[in-house]
XYZ file of C-alpha atoms in Angstrom:
494
model
C 136.766 79.355 1.710
C 136.596 79.565 -2.026
C 139.757 79.155 -3.934
C 141.369 82.306 -5.467
C 140.764 81.009 -8.995
C 137.010 80.750 -8.339
C 136.873 84.253 -6.878
C 138.669 85.656 -9.903
C 136.257 83.927 -12.321
C 133.230 85.173 -10.366
C 134.586 88.738 -10.440
C 135.136 88.582 -14.205
C 131.556 87.258 -14.716
C 130.038 90.097 -12.696
C 132.001 92.680 -14.674
C 130.764 91.124 -17.940
C 127.125 91.176 -16.791
C 127.374 94.840 -15.824
C 128.929 95.758 -19.164
C 126.405 93.805 -21.243
C 123.247 94.851 -19.342
C 121.481 97.852 -20.970
C 121.351 101.175 -19.240
C 117.736 101.802 -18.042
C 117.941 105.440 -19.109
C 119.162 104.395 -22.536
C 116.281 101.921 -22.766
C 113.783 104.666 -21.999
C 115.350 106.800 -24.719
C 114.990 103.963 -27.213
C 111.299 103.533 -26.292
C 110.640 107.217 -26.753
C 112.513 107.299 -30.033
C 110.521 104.276 -31.184
C 107.320 106.331 -30.861
C 108.450 109.402 -32.793
C 110.305 110.258 -36.009
C 110.417 106.758 -37.430
C 109.788 104.620 -40.472
C 107.026 102.172 -39.603
C 106.291 98.786 -41.076
C 103.025 97.929 -42.759
C 100.587 96.292 -40.298
C 102.490 97.797 -37.344
C 100.457 99.361 -34.526
C 101.692 102.868 -33.808
C 100.819 104.930 -30.737
C 101.403 108.535 -29.811
C 104.459 109.230 -27.619
C 104.217 108.528 -23.920
C 103.771 111.518 -21.637
C 106.879 111.876 -19.453
C 108.213 114.531 -17.078
C 110.629 115.530 -19.823
C 107.985 116.286 -22.501
C 104.795 117.187 -20.624
C 103.610 120.729 -21.296
C 106.161 121.241 -24.059
C 105.835 121.511 -27.848
C 106.307 118.272 -29.754
C 106.626 117.405 -33.436
C 106.824 113.847 -34.777
C 106.844 112.318 -38.237
C 106.081 108.794 -39.424
C 106.945 107.307 -42.788
C 105.877 103.919 -44.099
C 108.443 101.422 -45.283
C 108.925 101.319 -49.055
C 107.281 98.681 -51.212
C 109.124 96.123 -53.218
C 108.300 95.404 -56.833
C 106.146 98.023 -58.558
C 105.279 100.550 -55.832
C 102.987 102.705 -57.987
C 100.473 99.841 -58.158
C 99.984 99.909 -54.379
C 98.169 102.195 -51.974
C 98.061 102.467 -48.187
C 95.000 102.071 -46.011
C 95.725 103.886 -42.723
C 93.222 103.300 -39.952
C 93.185 105.841 -37.130
C 91.760 103.889 -34.210
C 91.825 106.827 -31.793
C 92.532 110.461 -32.444
C 92.553 113.527 -30.211
C 94.864 116.263 -31.419
C 94.234 119.993 -31.049
C 90.881 121.729 -31.350
C 89.087 122.741 -34.539
C 88.112 126.428 -34.473
C 85.476 127.756 -36.914
C 86.119 124.786 -39.226
C 89.184 126.623 -40.545
C 91.914 126.612 -37.876
C 93.559 124.056 -35.567
C 94.319 125.324 -32.072
C 97.179 123.735 -30.045
C 97.901 120.862 -32.447
C 97.287 119.045 -35.719
C 98.043 116.013 -37.862
C 99.126 116.345 -41.481
C 98.729 113.513 -43.998
C 101.136 113.943 -46.908
C 100.080 111.746 -49.828
C 102.851 111.354 -52.406
C 106.286 112.880 -52.888
C 108.387 114.367 -55.684
C 108.713 110.971 -57.375
C 105.030 109.978 -57.427
C 102.615 110.871 -60.223
C 100.604 113.122 -57.925
C 101.103 114.625 -54.480
C 99.555 117.051 -52.004
C 102.879 117.689 -50.260
C 102.836 121.448 -50.985
C 99.552 122.070 -49.122
C 98.543 118.967 -47.156
C 96.201 120.819 -44.796
C 95.546 120.008 -41.141
C 93.401 117.472 -39.290
C 92.438 118.139 -35.690
C 89.704 117.471 -33.158
C 88.609 114.195 -31.596
C 87.298 110.896 -32.983
C 86.658 107.786 -30.912
C 85.394 105.723 -33.838
C 87.938 104.377 -36.311
C 88.478 106.565 -39.386
C 90.321 105.449 -42.516
C 92.516 107.322 -44.964
C 93.115 105.486 -48.269
C 96.024 107.034 -50.119
C 96.219 107.875 -53.812
C 99.925 106.915 -53.926
C 102.289 104.375 -52.366
C 104.068 107.037 -50.277
C 102.488 108.535 -47.160
C 104.034 110.625 -44.417
C 102.258 111.646 -41.218
C 103.345 114.773 -39.359
C 102.071 115.347 -35.817
C 102.526 118.602 -33.921
C 101.239 119.885 -30.597
C 102.054 123.156 -28.825
C 101.438 121.812 -25.314
C 101.796 118.034 -24.975
C 99.649 116.412 -22.258
C 97.748 113.190 -21.711
C 94.805 114.878 -23.478
C 96.645 114.520 -26.782
C 96.828 111.017 -28.216
C 96.393 108.925 -31.342
C 96.918 105.397 -32.587
C 96.890 103.922 -36.062
C 97.747 100.856 -38.062
C 98.117 100.336 -41.796
C 97.984 97.820 -44.559
C 98.999 97.818 -48.203
C 96.648 96.971 -51.051
C 96.963 96.848 -54.779
C 95.109 99.775 -56.310
C 92.559 97.802 -58.273
C 91.611 95.777 -55.184
C 89.891 98.878 -53.764
C 86.547 97.990 -55.322
C 84.623 101.073 -54.181
C 87.234 103.257 -55.864
C 87.838 101.419 -59.137
C 84.677 99.343 -59.622
C 84.319 96.169 -61.650
C 86.873 95.230 -64.309
C 89.154 98.236 -63.727
C 91.702 96.816 -66.154
C 89.237 97.533 -68.978
C 88.849 101.192 -67.983
C 92.296 102.519 -67.005
C 91.052 106.131 -67.072
C 87.782 105.503 -65.251
C 88.815 108.023 -62.559
C 89.965 110.501 -65.201
C 93.409 111.456 -66.410
C 95.417 113.377 -63.818
C 96.736 116.728 -65.015
C 100.523 116.749 -64.608
C 101.741 118.572 -61.519
C 98.378 118.450 -59.740
C 96.995 116.306 -56.940
C 93.352 116.217 -57.970
C 92.746 117.929 -61.306
C 91.334 115.311 -63.664
C 90.028 115.234 -67.232
C 87.229 112.883 -68.357
C 86.486 112.394 -72.063
C 83.687 110.565 -73.901
C 82.015 109.388 -70.707
C 79.455 106.625 -71.047
C 77.624 104.368 -68.608
C 79.985 103.227 -65.797
C 83.115 104.482 -67.579
C 83.698 107.659 -65.532
C 83.934 107.873 -61.736
C 84.156 111.406 -60.359
C 85.447 111.006 -56.798
C 86.906 113.023 -53.971
C 90.611 112.303 -53.334
C 91.256 109.283 -51.063
C 87.712 107.983 -51.683
C 86.103 105.978 -50.052
C 88.164 107.143 -47.075
C 88.362 110.527 -45.385
C 89.258 113.234 -47.907
C 92.335 115.444 -47.310
C 92.277 119.067 -46.230
C 93.148 122.224 -48.165
C 91.952 120.826 -51.486
C 91.362 122.784 -54.683
C 90.246 120.042 -57.075
C 88.791 120.418 -60.549
C 87.137 117.896 -62.840
C 86.570 118.452 -66.568
C 83.690 116.200 -67.685
C 82.695 115.415 -71.260
C 80.280 113.130 -73.117
C 79.892 112.590 -76.841
C 76.261 113.689 -76.903
C 74.167 116.170 -74.942
C 72.802 116.372 -72.375
C 75.602 115.455 -69.943
C 74.312 113.953 -66.695
C 76.087 113.835 -63.313
C 74.461 111.484 -60.819
C 74.928 109.270 -57.761
C 73.532 105.738 -57.646
C 73.771 104.122 -54.191
C 76.731 105.914 -52.650
C 76.420 108.392 -49.803
C 77.342 112.024 -50.337
C 79.342 113.424 -47.407
C 81.013 116.817 -47.755
C 81.289 118.700 -44.459
C 78.496 116.499 -43.128
C 79.943 116.535 -39.586
C 82.396 118.894 -37.933
C 82.917 116.723 -34.873
C 81.993 113.175 -33.933
C 79.566 114.013 -31.124
C 76.161 114.302 -32.805
C 74.789 116.252 -29.832
C 77.431 118.952 -30.222
C 77.718 118.659 -33.997
C 74.489 117.313 -35.520
C 74.707 115.808 -38.981
C 74.208 118.477 -41.605
C 71.655 117.565 -44.304
C 72.488 118.155 -47.936
C 72.219 121.869 -48.663
C 72.861 124.137 -51.611
C 74.108 127.686 -51.865
C 77.270 129.470 -50.758
C 75.592 130.674 -47.559
C 75.087 127.057 -46.419
C 78.445 125.735 -47.675
C 81.191 128.160 -46.589
C 83.964 125.609 -45.935
C 83.860 122.320 -47.889
C 81.720 122.083 -51.033
C 81.414 121.059 -54.653
C 80.541 123.682 -57.247
C 79.102 122.585 -60.594
C 79.328 124.707 -63.746
C 77.337 124.284 -66.957
C 80.231 124.250 -69.407
C 83.935 123.668 -69.902
C 85.418 125.855 -67.142
C 84.838 128.205 -64.234
C 83.596 130.982 -66.532
C 80.454 128.978 -67.331
C 77.100 129.500 -65.553
C 76.961 128.033 -62.040
C 74.370 125.287 -61.621
C 74.792 124.879 -57.877
C 77.007 124.635 -54.782
C 76.454 121.599 -52.546
C 77.542 120.217 -49.179
C 76.148 118.094 -46.355
C 75.536 114.421 -45.739
C 73.022 111.886 -47.036
C 71.545 110.573 -50.252
C 72.188 113.136 -52.971
C 68.659 113.822 -54.245
C 69.323 115.131 -57.724
C 70.769 114.295 -61.074
C 72.520 117.302 -62.582
C 71.877 117.604 -66.324
C 73.836 120.165 -68.325
C 72.768 121.981 -71.475
C 75.609 120.582 -73.604
C 78.269 117.851 -73.595
C 80.414 119.437 -70.855
C 80.343 120.062 -67.113
C 83.053 121.514 -64.891
C 83.194 120.589 -61.195
C 85.239 122.139 -58.394
C 85.779 120.494 -55.004
C 87.135 122.626 -52.167
C 87.991 121.673 -48.585
C 89.035 124.179 -45.923
C 92.667 124.350 -44.705
C 91.779 122.625 -41.421
C 89.057 120.180 -40.500
C 88.036 117.052 -38.597
C 89.227 113.539 -39.353
C 85.733 112.789 -40.692
C 83.700 113.003 -43.945
C 84.271 110.708 -46.900
C 83.407 112.886 -49.900
C 81.551 111.767 -53.012
C 81.358 109.361 -55.927
C 79.479 110.547 -59.031
C 78.822 108.737 -62.288
C 78.651 110.474 -65.662
C 76.356 109.730 -68.588
C 74.078 111.614 -70.925
C 70.320 112.080 -70.985
C 68.838 110.372 -74.078
C 66.228 111.948 -76.298
C 68.100 114.824 -77.886
C 66.556 115.733 -81.250
C 67.397 118.343 -83.837
C 64.650 120.952 -83.977
C 64.002 122.616 -87.351
C 64.147 126.253 -86.351
C 66.270 128.982 -84.827
C 66.998 129.388 -81.138
C 67.505 132.594 -79.208
C 69.316 131.952 -75.931
C 68.916 128.650 -74.106
C 65.307 127.753 -74.840
C 63.442 130.373 -76.896
C 62.611 129.013 -80.357
C 61.204 130.342 -83.624
C 59.764 127.452 -85.648
C 58.607 128.510 -89.120
C 57.011 126.680 -92.003
C 59.997 127.698 -94.163
C 62.436 126.018 -91.726
C 60.313 122.883 -91.713
C 60.150 122.769 -95.513
C 63.927 123.248 -95.728
C 64.481 120.289 -93.393
C 62.534 117.998 -95.718
C 60.227 116.799 -92.937
C 56.454 117.010 -92.984
C 56.228 117.496 -89.198
C 58.366 119.426 -86.764
C 59.352 118.176 -83.304
C 60.342 119.816 -80.047
C 60.781 118.315 -76.591
C 60.281 119.434 -73.029
C 63.288 120.997 -71.302
C 65.563 118.071 -70.437
C 68.406 119.945 -68.717
C 68.781 122.162 -65.643
C 67.329 125.671 -65.563
C 67.181 128.356 -62.840
C 64.049 129.491 -60.977
C 61.670 131.783 -62.890
C 62.700 130.287 -66.210
C 60.494 130.892 -69.232
C 60.967 128.893 -72.445
C 58.963 129.827 -75.526
C 58.144 128.315 -78.909
C 56.650 130.550 -81.607
C 55.284 128.300 -84.362
C 54.804 130.633 -87.318
C 53.197 129.726 -90.640
C 52.622 131.745 -93.792
C 49.637 134.130 -93.845
C 47.500 131.520 -95.628
C 48.329 128.718 -93.154
C 47.085 127.492 -89.792
C 49.072 125.513 -87.207
C 48.309 122.137 -85.666
C 50.072 120.969 -82.462
C 49.688 117.611 -80.722
C 51.568 115.524 -78.142
C 52.288 111.871 -79.023
C 53.733 111.530 -75.517
C 52.878 113.642 -72.481
C 53.430 112.959 -68.767
C 52.914 115.254 -65.807
C 54.984 114.485 -62.698
C 55.638 116.209 -59.423
C 58.649 118.531 -59.314
C 61.444 116.206 -58.193
C 64.599 118.340 -58.385
C 63.608 121.931 -57.573
C 66.263 124.572 -57.078
C 63.909 126.876 -55.154
C 61.056 125.877 -52.857
C 57.502 126.712 -53.962
C 54.475 125.591 -51.946
C 51.664 126.864 -54.156
C 49.883 125.411 -57.164
C 51.272 125.448 -60.664
C 54.955 125.642 -59.849
C 55.529 124.637 -63.480
C 53.136 125.132 -66.374
C 52.799 124.815 -70.145
C 50.407 127.243 -71.876
C 49.211 127.228 -75.500
C 48.107 130.538 -77.077
C 46.144 131.049 -80.278
C 48.364 133.995 -81.110
C 51.926 134.964 -81.994
C 52.607 136.207 -78.461
C 51.439 135.277 -74.919
C 48.026 136.942 -75.159
C 46.089 135.902 -72.037
C 42.800 136.490 -73.858
C 43.731 133.830 -76.454
C 44.725 130.922 -74.181
C 43.822 127.528 -75.652
C 44.994 125.355 -72.750
C 47.239 125.485 -69.656
C 48.818 122.376 -68.104
C 50.017 122.556 -64.469
C 52.210 120.162 -62.527
C 49.793 119.992 -59.572
C 46.330 119.378 -61.012
C 46.265 118.995 -64.810
C 45.685 115.858 -66.825
C 47.980 115.239 -69.768
C 46.311 115.234 -73.201
C 48.052 112.925 -75.639
C 47.203 112.755 -79.357
C 44.766 115.641 -79.126
C 44.893 118.252 -81.892
C 45.292 121.888 -80.881
C 44.639 124.035 -83.979
C 45.185 127.766 -84.335
C 42.677 130.089 -85.998
C 45.444 132.195 -87.486
C 48.926 131.630 -88.864
C 50.721 131.360 -85.498
C 50.585 129.366 -82.291
C 52.614 130.356 -79.236
C 53.748 127.887 -76.524
C 55.262 128.971 -73.214
C 56.778 126.832 -70.454
C 57.238 128.560 -67.077
C 58.902 127.377 -63.881
C 58.846 129.152 -60.544
C 61.122 126.558 -58.919
C 63.791 125.830 -61.502
C 65.177 122.313 -61.773
C 68.497 120.495 -61.670
C 67.361 117.765 -64.054
C 64.635 118.919 -66.411
C 60.942 119.701 -66.474
C 58.219 117.975 -64.444
C 56.062 118.288 -67.581
C 57.557 115.748 -69.941
C 56.274 116.043 -73.497
C 57.136 115.186 -77.073
C 55.432 117.784 -79.284
C 54.696 117.542 -83.023
C 53.525 120.422 -85.169
C 52.655 120.959 -88.829
C 50.993 123.522 -91.088
C 47.847 123.415 -93.241
C 46.639 125.609 -96.075
C 43.888 127.912 -94.849
C 43.217 129.849 -98.023
C 39.675 131.239 -98.155
C 37.970 131.851 -101.485
C 34.734 133.287 -100.155
C 33.872 136.242 -97.945
C 34.183 135.340 -94.224
C 30.966 135.628 -92.225
C 31.441 137.791 -89.109
C 31.176 136.088 -85.692
C 31.670 132.615 -87.166
C 34.581 130.206 -87.118
C 34.711 129.152 -90.734
C 31.562 130.322 -92.537
C 32.086 131.904 -95.947
C 29.822 133.554 -98.485
C 30.382 132.972 -102.210
C 28.947 135.220 -104.869
C 27.189 133.450 -107.743
C 26.695 134.760 -111.305
C 24.068 133.440 -113.614
């Protein structure tokens, strides 16, 4: 038999083991709490809560914050990779049924934040999708009305210094601190760009090159020193509402389209001017290589980017560059409207030049545009017009589709108005040959030039020309001979 002292020691040891060992129920509670309402570390793998008898079929809401940065937090951003995601169902691209995920980028202390209207992500993605924050603070909020094993997600994260995100900031970002524009105080994505030149202005969707947030109302004020301002994409893909779910059989990729009827949910809207009261150039959405450069009529463009309140965890937005189209010249004359000109010999004399110049339309214009040039001399003058440079191309950036011949044309009239009986020459985009350095001379004191486009264009005319004109004295001292071009009869006295 064991001695009493040994029995007492064994009893004390067993009591200690029982007291120290964790309660299994308490352990389960800790596991569940570890998956919901927590501050997570960078690089930590996070999974959706486990389905248990206690939570199945019930509503559930969870939040996740990311641990604060040391040092200078504003210089860092978060790259959150959603490896799997199935939360709720997207209805009509505007509403999340049964559940959603919110991504809150920024807080009251950061320079910008979408915390007031973060929007909702829902649907299903099996391929990894990445959200790249604009700030160093991100909070995820998950909610489901009826929690089952058909709701799940997993994500991890890593921190990066802002300027290390090359696709967002480009080369040498330290030289261009306002390359992405200056953020308007109190906004998440209203930005102002001034004096844009080559590679100095990047117009991007928020969180680019990652998935853009929901419920956005972004505006971009673009400016260059000289006309005509040009908005263009180089090698980046344009992807606004390009897919509404990941399954391409159910949701085929949507090609780039224009018009409000094709872009009811997410879109960019481009205005020809300083604000939303300016003429609308176009509304765009879809996915692919953006086919156009957008060229404005002045130094300013205004761009709006809108995303619907709810949407899929897909679509990566846009990256535009800003420059200006070279070749702007001062024309000696008066303009009525956008492109109707009166060019007189008096205006040319006042300018001090011996020849006047006008160029083809270099900026956007709507379908059925007509631009005119009335070159008017004095009664005793005739007009000469020639083209030092003239190229005829196919219509590359049409606004409207036209399948016939002569979608764009340039017609010269030996008259002061478009008199079809006095046509000198018509150039068409489909079959004409350009005539450089050929003199077109009027018989009277005026020559009328009209450019017409059935298609419109986002980036200027398919007929590219540099036109020179001047005036010559046509005083006649004899009596004109009828039915002749220049015969005169002089009376002689002996």
